[in-house]
């Protein structure tokens, strides 16, 4: 399929086979669309390469105004491997929305492809430094920050071997923790973000990652004149199979929270406010963006979170992936099985799931465009 294959009316067909192919098709589509809309491509590469030796880059591809007053941004791959889904929704927009979108001279639609290109290309959720990109958006880092629950469960969450007897003992301790405190408190401990252990799960970093600095620079440069910014950053792995929840890091009292509720009729749920399937999290992308945008800009933001499998299966996959990165060999049978399970946890091998998430994502994009001044389609 090419991005402009009008016969591709199966939403699942917008899923791409790899980061590399997704990026190549994005750049081809941008070139083709430049005959009807002004196009700006700003690619910021990071140091590592992909599995085929390919360049890894954050690609900011803007259609419409060069310095927009009103912008809709669709971003993907904040959590690496989750980028299969976000990019499928982006390719759907490239093929079906942008060929007929009408934009006023002060409006733009931006495709921000692969916030964490390393994780997308290598099928990890984290970046090249084992950092969770969506825990890395902060100005100050405290290398002692880590919850008491994470400390207590450290060796259960971060095994140094997969010896069956020791693994059984670790899982027994996790089960006992859940029996005593509940699954939600375990989820909170496992995923909220910690800043103490670079080799541990959910490490938020000791400084802003290269990709984080690139993304904030892109926003400061290209959205510096904005009055309205609507942003969708697509995620997977939390919630019921193919169900969508719109999550925001904004507190309920934040003006952006109220604007987000207006943009998406399904409503946005605040992780900080305890309304969401997500527990409160540290160092979130949307908090970093809110600080980087002009103070006057109205900012609606949502992380559409598409459910895959049950939470413990997803956490198991992340835990094994972290073991593999530090102690395993991705080329042996165990390594390949763990990589396949990571993919399944964040991009299930199901055409029905793919169709449902692309259809849902397209609807969220249409709702955002309906609220964007200067856009009609
Ligand atoms: Zn995610």
mmCIF file of N, CA and C and ligand atoms in Angstrom, residues 79 82 125 235-236 305, ligand 1:
data_model
loop_
_atom_site.group_PDB
_atom_site.id
_atom_site.type_symbol
_atom_site.label_atom_id
_atom_site.label_comp_id
_atom_site.label_asym_id
_atom_site.label_seq_id
_atom_site.Cartn_x
_atom_site.Cartn_y
_atom_site.Cartn_z
ATOM 1 N N UNK A 79 6.119 6.267 23.331
ATOM 2 C CA UNK A 79 6.564 5.004 23.921
ATOM 3 C C UNK A 79 6.978 4.033 22.824
ATOM 4 N N UNK A 82 4.811 1.581 20.746
ATOM 5 C CA UNK A 82 3.420 2.004 20.603
ATOM 6 C C UNK A 82 3.234 2.841 19.336
ATOM 7 N N UNK A 125 9.743 0.148 24.641
ATOM 8 C CA UNK A 125 8.892 1.247 25.055
ATOM 9 C C UNK A 125 9.762 2.459 25.424
ATOM 10 N N UNK A 235 -1.236 6.367 22.316
ATOM 11 C CA UNK A 235 -0.610 5.327 23.146
ATOM 12 C C UNK A 235 -1.414 4.030 23.105
ATOM 13 N N UNK A 236 -0.747 2.942 23.528
ATOM 14 C CA UNK A 236 -1.416 1.645 23.647
ATOM 15 C C UNK A 236 -0.925 0.930 24.899
ATOM 16 N N UNK A 305 -5.454 6.398 24.803
ATOM 17 C CA UNK A 305 -4.792 5.166 25.285
ATOM 18 C C UNK A 305 -5.668 3.992 24.857
HETATM 19 ZN ZN1 LIG B 1 2.326 4.794 26.181
#
